[in-house]
N, CA, C, O and CB atoms as a CASP TS submission, in Angstrom:
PFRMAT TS
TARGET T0000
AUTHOR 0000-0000-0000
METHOD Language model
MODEL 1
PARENT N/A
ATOM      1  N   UNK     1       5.357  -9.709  10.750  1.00  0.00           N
ATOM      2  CA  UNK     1       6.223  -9.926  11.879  1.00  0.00           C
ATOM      3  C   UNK     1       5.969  -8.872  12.940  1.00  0.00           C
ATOM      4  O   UNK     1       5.413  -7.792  12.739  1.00  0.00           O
ATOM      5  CB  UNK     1       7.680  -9.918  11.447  1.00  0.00           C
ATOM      6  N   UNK     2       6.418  -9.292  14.028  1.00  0.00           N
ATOM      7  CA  UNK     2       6.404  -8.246  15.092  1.00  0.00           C
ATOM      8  C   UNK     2       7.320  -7.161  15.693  1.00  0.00           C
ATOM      9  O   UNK     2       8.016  -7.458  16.663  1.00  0.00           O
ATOM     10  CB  UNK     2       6.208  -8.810  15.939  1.00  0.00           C
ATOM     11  N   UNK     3       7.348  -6.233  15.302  1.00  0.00           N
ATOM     12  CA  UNK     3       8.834  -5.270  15.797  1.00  0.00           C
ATOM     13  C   UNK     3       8.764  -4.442  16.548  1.00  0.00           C
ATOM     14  O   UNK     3       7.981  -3.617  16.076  1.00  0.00           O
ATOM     15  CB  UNK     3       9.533  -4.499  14.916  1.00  0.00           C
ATOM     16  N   UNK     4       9.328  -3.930  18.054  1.00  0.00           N
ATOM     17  CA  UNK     4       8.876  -3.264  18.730  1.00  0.00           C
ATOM     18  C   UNK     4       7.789  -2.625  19.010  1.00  0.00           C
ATOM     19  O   UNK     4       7.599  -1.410  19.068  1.00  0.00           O
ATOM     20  CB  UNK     4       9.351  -2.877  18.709  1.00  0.00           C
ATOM     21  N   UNK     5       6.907  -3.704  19.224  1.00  0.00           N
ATOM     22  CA  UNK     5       4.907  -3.282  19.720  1.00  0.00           C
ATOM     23  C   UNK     5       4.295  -3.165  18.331  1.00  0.00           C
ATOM     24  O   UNK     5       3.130  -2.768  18.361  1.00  0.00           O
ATOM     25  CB  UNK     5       4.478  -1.309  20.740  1.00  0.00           C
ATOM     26  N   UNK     6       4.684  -3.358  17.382  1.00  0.00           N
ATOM     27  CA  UNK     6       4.198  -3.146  15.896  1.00  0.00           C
ATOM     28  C   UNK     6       3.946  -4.195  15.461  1.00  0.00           C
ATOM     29  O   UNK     6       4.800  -5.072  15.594  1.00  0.00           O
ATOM     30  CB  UNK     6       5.022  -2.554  14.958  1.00  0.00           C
ATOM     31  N   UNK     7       2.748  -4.497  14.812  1.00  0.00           N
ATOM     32  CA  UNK     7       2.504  -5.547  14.183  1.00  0.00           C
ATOM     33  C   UNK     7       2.878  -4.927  12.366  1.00  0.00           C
ATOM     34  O   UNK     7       2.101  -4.124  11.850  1.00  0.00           O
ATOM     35  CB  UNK     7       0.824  -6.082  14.668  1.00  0.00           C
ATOM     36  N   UNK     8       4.119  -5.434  11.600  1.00  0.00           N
ATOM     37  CA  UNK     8       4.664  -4.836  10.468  1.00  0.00           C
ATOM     38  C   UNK     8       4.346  -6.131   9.399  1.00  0.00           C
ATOM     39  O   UNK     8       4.509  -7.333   9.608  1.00  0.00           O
ATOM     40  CB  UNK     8       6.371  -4.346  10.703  1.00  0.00           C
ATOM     41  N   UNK     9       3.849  -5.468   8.220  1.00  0.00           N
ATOM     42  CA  UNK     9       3.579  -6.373   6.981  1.00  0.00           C
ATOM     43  C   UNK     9       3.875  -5.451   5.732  1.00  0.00           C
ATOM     44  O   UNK     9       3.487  -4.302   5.525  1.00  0.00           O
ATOM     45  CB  UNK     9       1.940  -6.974   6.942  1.00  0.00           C
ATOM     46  N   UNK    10       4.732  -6.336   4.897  1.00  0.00           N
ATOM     47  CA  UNK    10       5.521  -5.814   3.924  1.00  0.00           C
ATOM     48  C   UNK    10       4.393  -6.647   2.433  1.00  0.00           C
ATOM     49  O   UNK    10       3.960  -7.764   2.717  1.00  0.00           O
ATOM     50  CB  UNK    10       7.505  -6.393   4.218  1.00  0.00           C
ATOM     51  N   UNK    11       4.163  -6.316   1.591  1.00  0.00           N
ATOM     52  CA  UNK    11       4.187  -7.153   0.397  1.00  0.00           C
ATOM     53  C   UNK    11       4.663  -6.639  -0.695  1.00  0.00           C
ATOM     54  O   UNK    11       4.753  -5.411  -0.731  1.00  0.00           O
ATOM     55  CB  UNK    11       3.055  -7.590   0.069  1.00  0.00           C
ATOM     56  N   UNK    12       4.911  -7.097  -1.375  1.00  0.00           N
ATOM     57  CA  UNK    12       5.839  -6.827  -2.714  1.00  0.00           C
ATOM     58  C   UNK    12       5.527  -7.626  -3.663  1.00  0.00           C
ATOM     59  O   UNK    12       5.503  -8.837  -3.447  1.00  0.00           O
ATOM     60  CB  UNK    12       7.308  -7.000  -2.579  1.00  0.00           C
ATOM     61  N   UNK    13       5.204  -7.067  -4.990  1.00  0.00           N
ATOM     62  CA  UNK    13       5.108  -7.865  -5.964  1.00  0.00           C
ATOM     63  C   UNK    13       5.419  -6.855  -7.244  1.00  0.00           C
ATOM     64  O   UNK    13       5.154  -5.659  -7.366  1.00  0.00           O
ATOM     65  CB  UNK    13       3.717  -8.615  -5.914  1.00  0.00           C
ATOM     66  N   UNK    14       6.367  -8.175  -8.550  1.00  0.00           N
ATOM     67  CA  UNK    14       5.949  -7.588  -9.661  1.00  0.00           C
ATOM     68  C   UNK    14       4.964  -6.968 -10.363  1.00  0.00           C
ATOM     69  O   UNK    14       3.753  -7.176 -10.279  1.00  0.00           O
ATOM     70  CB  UNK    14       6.083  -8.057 -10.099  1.00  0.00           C
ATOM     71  N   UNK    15       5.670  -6.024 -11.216  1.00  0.00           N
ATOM     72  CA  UNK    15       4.085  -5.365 -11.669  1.00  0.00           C
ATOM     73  C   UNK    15       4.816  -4.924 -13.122  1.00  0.00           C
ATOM     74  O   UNK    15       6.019  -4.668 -13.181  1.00  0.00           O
ATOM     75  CB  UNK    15       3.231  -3.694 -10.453  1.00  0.00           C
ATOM     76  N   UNK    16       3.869  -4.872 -14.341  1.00  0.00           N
ATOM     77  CA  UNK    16       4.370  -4.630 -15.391  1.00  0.00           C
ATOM     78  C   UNK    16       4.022  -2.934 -15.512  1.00  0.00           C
ATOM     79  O   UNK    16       3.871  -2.278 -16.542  1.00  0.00           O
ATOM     80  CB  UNK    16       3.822  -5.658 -16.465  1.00  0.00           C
ATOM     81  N   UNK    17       3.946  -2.433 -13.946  1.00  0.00           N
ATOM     82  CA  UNK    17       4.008  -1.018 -14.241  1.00  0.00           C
ATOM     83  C   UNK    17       5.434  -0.238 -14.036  1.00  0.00           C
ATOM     84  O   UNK    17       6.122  -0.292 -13.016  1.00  0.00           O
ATOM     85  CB  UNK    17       2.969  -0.382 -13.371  1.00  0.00           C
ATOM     86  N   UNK    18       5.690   0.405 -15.077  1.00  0.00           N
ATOM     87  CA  UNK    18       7.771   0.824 -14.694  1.00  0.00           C
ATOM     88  C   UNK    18       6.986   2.199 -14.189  1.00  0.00           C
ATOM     89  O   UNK    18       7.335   3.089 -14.964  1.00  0.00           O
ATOM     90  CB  UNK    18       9.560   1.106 -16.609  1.00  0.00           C
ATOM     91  N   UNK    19       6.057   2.732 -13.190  1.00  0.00           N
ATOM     92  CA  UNK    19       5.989   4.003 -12.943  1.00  0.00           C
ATOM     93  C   UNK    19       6.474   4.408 -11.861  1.00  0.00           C
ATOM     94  O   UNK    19       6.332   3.530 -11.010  1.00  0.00           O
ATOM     95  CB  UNK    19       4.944   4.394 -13.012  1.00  0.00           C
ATOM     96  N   UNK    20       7.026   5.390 -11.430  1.00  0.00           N
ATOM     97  CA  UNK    20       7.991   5.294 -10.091  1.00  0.00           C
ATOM     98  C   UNK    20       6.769   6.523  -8.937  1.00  0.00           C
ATOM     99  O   UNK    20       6.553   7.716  -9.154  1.00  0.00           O
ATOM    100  CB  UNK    20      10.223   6.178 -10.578  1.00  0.00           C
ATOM    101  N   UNK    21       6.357   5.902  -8.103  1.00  0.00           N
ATOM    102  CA  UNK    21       5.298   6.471  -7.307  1.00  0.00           C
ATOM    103  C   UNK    21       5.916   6.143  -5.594  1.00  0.00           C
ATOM    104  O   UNK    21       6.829   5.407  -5.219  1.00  0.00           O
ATOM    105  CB  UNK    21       3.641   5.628  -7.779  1.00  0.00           C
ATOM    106  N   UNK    22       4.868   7.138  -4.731  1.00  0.00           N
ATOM    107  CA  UNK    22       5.153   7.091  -3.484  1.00  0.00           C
ATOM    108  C   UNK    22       4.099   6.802  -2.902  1.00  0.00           C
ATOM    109  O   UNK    22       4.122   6.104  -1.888  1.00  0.00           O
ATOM    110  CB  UNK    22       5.690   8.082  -3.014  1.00  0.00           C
ATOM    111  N   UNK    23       2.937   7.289  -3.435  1.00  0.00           N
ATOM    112  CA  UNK    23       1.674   7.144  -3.152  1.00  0.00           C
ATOM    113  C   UNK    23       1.181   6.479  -3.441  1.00  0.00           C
ATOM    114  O   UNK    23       1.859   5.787  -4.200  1.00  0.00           O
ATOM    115  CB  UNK    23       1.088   7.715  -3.282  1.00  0.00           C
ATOM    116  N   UNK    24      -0.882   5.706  -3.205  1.00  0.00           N
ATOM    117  CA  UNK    24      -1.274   5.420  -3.961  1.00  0.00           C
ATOM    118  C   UNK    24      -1.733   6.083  -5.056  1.00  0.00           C
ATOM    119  O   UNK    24      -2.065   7.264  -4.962  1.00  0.00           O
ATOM    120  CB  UNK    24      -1.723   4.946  -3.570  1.00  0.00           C
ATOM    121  N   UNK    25      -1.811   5.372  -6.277  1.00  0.00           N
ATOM    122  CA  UNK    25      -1.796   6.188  -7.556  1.00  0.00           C
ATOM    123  C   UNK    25      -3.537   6.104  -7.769  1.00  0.00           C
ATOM    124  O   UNK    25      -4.457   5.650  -7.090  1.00  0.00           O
ATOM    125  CB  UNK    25      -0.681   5.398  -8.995  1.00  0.00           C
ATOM    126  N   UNK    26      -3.454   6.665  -8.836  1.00  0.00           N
ATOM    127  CA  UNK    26      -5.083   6.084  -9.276  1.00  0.00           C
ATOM    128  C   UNK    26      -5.416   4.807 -10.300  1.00  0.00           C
ATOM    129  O   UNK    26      -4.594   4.413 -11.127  1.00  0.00           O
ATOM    130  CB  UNK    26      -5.847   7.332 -10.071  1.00  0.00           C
ATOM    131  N   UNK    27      -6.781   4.200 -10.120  1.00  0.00           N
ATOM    132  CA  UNK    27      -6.289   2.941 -11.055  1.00  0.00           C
ATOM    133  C   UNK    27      -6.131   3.025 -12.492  1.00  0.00           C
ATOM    134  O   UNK    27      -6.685   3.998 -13.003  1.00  0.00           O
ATOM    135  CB  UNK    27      -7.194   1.855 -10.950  1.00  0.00           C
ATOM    136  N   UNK    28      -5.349   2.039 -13.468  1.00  0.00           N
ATOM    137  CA  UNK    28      -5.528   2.387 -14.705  1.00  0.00           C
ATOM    138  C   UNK    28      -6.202   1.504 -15.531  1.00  0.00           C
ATOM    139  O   UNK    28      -5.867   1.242 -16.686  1.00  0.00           O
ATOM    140  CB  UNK    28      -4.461   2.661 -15.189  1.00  0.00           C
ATOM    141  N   UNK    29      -7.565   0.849 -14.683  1.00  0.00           N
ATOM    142  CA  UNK    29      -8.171   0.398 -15.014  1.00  0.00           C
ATOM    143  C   UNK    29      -9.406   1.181 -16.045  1.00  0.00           C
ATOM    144  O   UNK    29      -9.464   2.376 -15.754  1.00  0.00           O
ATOM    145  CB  UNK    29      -8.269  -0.156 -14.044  1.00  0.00           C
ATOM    146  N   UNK    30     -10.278   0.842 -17.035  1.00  0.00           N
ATOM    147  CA  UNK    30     -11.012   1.917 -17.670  1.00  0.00           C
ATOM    148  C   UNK    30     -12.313   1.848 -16.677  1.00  0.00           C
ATOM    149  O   UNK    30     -13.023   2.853 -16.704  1.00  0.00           O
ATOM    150  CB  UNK    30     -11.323   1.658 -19.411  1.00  0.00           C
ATOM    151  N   UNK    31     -12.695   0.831 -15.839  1.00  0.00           N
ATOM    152  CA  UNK    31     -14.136   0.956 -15.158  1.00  0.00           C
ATOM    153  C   UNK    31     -13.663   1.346 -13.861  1.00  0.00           C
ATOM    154  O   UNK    31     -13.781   0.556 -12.925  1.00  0.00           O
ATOM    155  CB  UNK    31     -15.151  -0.461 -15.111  1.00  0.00           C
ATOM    156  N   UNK    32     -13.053   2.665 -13.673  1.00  0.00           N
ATOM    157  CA  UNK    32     -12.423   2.935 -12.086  1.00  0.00           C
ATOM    158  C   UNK    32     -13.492   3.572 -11.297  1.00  0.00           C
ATOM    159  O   UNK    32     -13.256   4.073 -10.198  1.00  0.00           O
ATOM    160  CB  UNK    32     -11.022   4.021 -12.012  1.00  0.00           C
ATOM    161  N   UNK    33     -15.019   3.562 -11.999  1.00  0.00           N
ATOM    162  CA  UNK    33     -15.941   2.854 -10.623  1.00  0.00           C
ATOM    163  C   UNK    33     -15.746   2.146 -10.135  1.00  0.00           C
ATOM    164  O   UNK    33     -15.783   2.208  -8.906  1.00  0.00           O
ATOM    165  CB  UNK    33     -16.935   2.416 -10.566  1.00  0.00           C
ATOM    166  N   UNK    34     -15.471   1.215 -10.685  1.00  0.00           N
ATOM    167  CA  UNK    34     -15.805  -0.267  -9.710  1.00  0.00           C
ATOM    168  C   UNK    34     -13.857  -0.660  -9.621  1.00  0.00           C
ATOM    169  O   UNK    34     -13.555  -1.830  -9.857  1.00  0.00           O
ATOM    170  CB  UNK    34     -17.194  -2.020 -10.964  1.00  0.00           C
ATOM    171  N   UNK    35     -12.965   0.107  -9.366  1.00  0.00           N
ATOM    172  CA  UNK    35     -11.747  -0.515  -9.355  1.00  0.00           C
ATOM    173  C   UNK    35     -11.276   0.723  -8.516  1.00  0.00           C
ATOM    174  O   UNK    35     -11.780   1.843  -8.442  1.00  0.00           O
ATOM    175  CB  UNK    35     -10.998  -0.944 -10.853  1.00  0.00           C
ATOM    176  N   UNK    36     -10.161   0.201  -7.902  1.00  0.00           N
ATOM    177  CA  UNK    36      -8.833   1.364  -7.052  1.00  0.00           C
ATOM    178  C   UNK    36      -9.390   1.213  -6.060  1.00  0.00           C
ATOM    179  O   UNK    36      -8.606   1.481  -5.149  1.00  0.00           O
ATOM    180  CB  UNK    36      -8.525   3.152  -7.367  1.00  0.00           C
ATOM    181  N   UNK    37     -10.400   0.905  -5.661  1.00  0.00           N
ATOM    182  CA  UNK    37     -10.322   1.277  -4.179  1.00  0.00           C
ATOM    183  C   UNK    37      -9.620  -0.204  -3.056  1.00  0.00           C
ATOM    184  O   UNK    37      -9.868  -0.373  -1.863  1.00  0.00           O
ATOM    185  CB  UNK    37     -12.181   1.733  -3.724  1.00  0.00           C
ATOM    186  N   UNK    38      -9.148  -0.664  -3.531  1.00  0.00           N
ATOM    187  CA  UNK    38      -8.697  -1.792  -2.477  1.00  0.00           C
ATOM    188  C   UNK    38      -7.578  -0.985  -1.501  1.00  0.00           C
ATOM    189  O   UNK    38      -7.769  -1.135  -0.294  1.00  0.00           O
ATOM    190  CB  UNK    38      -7.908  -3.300  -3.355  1.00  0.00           C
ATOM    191  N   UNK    39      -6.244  -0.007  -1.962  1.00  0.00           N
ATOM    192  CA  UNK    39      -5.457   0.365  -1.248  1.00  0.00           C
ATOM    193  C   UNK    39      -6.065   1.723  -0.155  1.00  0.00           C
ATOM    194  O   UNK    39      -5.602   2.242   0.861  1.00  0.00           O
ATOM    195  CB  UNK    39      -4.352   0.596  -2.187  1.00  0.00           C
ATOM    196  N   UNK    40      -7.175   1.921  -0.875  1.00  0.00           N
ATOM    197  CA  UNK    40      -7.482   3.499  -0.140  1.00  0.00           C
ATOM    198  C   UNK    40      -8.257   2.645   0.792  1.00  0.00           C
ATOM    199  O   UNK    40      -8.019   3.169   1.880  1.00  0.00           O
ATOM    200  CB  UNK    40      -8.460   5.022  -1.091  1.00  0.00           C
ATOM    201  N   UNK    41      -9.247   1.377   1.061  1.00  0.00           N
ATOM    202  CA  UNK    41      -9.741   1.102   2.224  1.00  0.00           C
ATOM    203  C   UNK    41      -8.767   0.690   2.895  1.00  0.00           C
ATOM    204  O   UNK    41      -8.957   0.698   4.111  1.00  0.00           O
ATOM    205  CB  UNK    41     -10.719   0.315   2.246  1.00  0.00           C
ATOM    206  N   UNK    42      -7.445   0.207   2.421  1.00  0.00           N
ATOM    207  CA  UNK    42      -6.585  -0.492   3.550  1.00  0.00           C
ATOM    208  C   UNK    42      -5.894   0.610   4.030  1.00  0.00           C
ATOM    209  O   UNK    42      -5.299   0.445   5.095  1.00  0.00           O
ATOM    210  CB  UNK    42      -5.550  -1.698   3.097  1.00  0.00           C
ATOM    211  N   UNK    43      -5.815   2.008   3.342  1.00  0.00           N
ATOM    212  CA  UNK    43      -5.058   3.094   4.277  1.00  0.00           C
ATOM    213  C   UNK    43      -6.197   3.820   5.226  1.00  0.00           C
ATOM    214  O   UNK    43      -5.830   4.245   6.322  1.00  0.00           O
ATOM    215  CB  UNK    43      -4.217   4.358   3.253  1.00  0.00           C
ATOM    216  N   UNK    44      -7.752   3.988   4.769  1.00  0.00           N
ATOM    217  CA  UNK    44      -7.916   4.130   5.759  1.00  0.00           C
ATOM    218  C   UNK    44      -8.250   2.891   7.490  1.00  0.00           C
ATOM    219  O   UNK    44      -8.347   3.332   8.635  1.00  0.00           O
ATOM    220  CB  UNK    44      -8.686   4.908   5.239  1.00  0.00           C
ATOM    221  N   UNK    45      -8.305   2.062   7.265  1.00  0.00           N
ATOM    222  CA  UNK    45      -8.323   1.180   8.182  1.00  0.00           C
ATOM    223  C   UNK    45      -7.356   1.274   9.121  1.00  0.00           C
ATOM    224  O   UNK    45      -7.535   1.405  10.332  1.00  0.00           O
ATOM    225  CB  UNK    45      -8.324   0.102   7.699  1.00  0.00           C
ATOM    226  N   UNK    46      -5.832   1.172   8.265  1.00  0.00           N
ATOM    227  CA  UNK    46      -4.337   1.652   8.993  1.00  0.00           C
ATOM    228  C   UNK    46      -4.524   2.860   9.148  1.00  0.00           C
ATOM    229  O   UNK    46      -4.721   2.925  10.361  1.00  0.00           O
ATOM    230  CB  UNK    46      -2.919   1.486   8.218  1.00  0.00           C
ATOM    231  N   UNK    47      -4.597   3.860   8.760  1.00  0.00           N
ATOM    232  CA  UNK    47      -5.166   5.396   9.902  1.00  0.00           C
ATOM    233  C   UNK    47      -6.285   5.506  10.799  1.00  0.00           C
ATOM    234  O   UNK    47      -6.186   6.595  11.364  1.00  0.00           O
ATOM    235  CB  UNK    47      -5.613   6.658   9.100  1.00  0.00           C
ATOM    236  N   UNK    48      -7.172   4.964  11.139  1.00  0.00           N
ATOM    237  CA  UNK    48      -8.422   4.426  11.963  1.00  0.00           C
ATOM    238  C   UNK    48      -7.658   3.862  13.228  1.00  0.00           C
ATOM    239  O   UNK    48      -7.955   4.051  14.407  1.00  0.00           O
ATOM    240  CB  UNK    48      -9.419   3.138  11.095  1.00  0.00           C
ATOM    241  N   UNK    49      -6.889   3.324  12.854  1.00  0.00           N
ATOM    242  CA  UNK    49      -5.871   2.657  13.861  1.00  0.00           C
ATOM    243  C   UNK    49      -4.398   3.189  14.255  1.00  0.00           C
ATOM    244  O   UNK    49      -3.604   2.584  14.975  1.00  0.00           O
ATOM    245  CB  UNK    49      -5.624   1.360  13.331  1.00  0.00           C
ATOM    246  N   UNK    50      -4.212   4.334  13.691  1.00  0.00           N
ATOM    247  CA  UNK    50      -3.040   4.788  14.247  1.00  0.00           C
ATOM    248  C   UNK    50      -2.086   4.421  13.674  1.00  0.00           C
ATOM    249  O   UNK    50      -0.977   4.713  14.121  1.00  0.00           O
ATOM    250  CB  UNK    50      -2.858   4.543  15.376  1.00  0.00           C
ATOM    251  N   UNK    51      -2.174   3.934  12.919  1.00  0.00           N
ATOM    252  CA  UNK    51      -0.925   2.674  11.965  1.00  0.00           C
ATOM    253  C   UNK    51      -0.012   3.804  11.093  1.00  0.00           C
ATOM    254  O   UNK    51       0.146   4.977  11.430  1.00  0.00           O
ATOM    255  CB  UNK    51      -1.977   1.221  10.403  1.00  0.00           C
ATOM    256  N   UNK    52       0.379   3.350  10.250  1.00  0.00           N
ATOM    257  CA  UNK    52       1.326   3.904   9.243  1.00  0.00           C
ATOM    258  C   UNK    52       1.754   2.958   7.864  1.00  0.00           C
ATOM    259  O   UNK    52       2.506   1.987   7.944  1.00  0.00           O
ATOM    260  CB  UNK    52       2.633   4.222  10.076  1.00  0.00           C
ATOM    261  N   UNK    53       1.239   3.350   6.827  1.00  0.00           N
ATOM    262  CA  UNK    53       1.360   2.721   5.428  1.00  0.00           C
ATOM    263  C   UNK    53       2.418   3.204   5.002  1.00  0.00           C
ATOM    264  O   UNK    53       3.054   4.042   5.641  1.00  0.00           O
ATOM    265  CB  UNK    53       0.306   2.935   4.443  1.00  0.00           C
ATOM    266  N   UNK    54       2.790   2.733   3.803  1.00  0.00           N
ATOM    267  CA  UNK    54       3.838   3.035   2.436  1.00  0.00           C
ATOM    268  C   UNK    54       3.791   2.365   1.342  1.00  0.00           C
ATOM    269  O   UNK    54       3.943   1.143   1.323  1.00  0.00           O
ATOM    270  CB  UNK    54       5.185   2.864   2.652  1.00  0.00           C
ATOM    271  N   UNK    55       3.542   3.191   0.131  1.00  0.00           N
ATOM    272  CA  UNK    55       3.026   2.752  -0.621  1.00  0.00           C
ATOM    273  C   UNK    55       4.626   2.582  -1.682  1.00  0.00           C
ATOM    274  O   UNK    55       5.374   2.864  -0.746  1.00  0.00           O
ATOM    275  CB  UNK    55       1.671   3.614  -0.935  1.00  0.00           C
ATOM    276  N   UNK    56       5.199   2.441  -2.376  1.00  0.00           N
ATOM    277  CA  UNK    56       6.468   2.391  -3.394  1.00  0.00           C
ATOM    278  C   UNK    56       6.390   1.412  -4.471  1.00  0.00           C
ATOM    279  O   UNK    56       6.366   0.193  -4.303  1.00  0.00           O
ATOM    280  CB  UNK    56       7.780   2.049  -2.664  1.00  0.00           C
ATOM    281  N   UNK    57       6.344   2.146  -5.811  1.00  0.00           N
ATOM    282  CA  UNK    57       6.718   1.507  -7.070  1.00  0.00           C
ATOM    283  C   UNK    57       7.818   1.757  -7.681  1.00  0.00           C
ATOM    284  O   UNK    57       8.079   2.960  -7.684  1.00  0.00           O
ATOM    285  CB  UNK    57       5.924   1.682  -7.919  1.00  0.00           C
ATOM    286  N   UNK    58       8.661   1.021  -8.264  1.00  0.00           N
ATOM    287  CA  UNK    58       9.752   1.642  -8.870  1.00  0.00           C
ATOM    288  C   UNK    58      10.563   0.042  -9.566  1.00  0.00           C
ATOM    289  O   UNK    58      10.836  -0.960  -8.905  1.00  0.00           O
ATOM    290  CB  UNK    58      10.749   2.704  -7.529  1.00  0.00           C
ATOM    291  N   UNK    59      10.768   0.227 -10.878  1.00  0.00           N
ATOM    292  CA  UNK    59      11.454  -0.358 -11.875  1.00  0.00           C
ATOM    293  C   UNK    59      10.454  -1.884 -12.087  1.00  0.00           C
ATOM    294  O   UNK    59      11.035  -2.917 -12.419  1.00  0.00           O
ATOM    295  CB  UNK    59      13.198  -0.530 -11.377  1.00  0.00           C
ATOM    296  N   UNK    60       9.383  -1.879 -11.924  1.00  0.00           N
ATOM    297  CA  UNK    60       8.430  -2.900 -11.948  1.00  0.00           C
ATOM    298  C   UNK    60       8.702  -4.055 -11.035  1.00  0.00           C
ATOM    299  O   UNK    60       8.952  -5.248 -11.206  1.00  0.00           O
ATOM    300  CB  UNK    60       8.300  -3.358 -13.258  1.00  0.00           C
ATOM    301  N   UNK    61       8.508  -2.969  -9.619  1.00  0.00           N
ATOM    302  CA  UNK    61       8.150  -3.668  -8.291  1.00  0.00           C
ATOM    303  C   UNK    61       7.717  -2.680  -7.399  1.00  0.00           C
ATOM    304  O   UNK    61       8.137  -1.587  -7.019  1.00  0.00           O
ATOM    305  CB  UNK    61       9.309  -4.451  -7.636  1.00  0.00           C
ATOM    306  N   UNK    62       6.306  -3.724  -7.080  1.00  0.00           N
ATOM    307  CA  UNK    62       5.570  -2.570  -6.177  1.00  0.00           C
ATOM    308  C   UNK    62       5.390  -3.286  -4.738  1.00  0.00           C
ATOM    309  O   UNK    62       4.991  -4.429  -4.513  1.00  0.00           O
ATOM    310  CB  UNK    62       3.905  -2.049  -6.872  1.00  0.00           C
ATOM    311  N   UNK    63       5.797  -2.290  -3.835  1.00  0.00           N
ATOM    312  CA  UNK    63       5.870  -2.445  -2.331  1.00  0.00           C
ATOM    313  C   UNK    63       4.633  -1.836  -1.515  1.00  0.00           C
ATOM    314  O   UNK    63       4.322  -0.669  -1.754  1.00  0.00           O
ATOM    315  CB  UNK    63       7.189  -1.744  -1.831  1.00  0.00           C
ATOM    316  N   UNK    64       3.769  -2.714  -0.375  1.00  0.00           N
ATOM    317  CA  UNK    64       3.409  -1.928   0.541  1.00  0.00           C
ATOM    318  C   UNK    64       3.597  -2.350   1.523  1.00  0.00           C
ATOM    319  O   UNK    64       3.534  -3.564   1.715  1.00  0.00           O
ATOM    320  CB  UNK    64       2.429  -1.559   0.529  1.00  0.00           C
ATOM    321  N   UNK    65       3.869  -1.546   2.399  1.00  0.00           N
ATOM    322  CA  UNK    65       3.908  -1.883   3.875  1.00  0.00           C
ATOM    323  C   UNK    65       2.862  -1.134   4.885  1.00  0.00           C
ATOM    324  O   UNK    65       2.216  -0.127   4.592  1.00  0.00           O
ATOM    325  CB  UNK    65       5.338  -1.557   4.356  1.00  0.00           C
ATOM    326  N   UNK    66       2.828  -1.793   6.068  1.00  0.00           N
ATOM    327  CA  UNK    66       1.847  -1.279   6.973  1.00  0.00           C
ATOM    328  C   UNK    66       2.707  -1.612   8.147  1.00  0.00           C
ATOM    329  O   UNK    66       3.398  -2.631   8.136  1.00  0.00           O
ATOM    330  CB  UNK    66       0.297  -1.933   6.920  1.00  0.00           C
ATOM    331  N   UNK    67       2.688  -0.654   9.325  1.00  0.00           N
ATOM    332  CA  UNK    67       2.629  -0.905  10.616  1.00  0.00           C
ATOM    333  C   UNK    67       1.298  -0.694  11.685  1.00  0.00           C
ATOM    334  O   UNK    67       0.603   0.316  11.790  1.00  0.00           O
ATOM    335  CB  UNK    67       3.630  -0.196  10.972  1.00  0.00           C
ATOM    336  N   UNK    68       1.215  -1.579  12.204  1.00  0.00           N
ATOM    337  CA  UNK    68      -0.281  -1.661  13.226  1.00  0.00           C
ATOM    338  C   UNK    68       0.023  -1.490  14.790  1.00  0.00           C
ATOM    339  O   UNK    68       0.089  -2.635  15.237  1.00  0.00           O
ATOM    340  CB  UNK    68      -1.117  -3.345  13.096  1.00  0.00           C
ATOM    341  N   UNK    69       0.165  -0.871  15.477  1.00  0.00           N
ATOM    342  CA  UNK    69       0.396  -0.683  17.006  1.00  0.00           C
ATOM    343  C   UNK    69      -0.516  -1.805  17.698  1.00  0.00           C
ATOM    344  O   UNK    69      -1.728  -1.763  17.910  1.00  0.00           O
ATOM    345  CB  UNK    69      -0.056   0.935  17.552  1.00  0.00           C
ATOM    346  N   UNK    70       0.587  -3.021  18.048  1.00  0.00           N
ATOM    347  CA  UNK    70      -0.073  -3.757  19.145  1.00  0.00           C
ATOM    348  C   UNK    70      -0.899  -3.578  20.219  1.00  0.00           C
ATOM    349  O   UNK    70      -1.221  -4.538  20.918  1.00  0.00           O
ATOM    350  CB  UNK    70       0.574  -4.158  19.612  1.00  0.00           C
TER
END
């Protein structure tokens, strides 16, 4: 949606992780060569751009949001 000059996107989804985080975490995948990086390219893209992320897990639901300056 659009909120004062911001282009804002929320997603949220269950997760069978109960870990309570602010950040992105690291993955707990065992081949984390080839895994985790999906949130760290989308934060830097949203800092490339001036934007602002948030990352939140807590009671097995995980939130991110982004704001993008129109």
């Amino acid at each position: 949606q659009e909120r004062q000059g911001y282009f804002v996107m929320s997603i949220i989804n269950p997760t069978a992780n109960n870990e309570t985080f602010y950040d992105i975490p690291a993955t707990s995948k065992q081949d984390s060569e080839h895994h985790g990086m999906g949130l760290t390219n989308i934060r830097n893209v949203v800092e490339t751009y001036d934007g602002q992320i948030q990352v939140h897990c807590e009671n097995h639901v995980f939130e991110l949001s982004i704001a993008l300056k129109l």
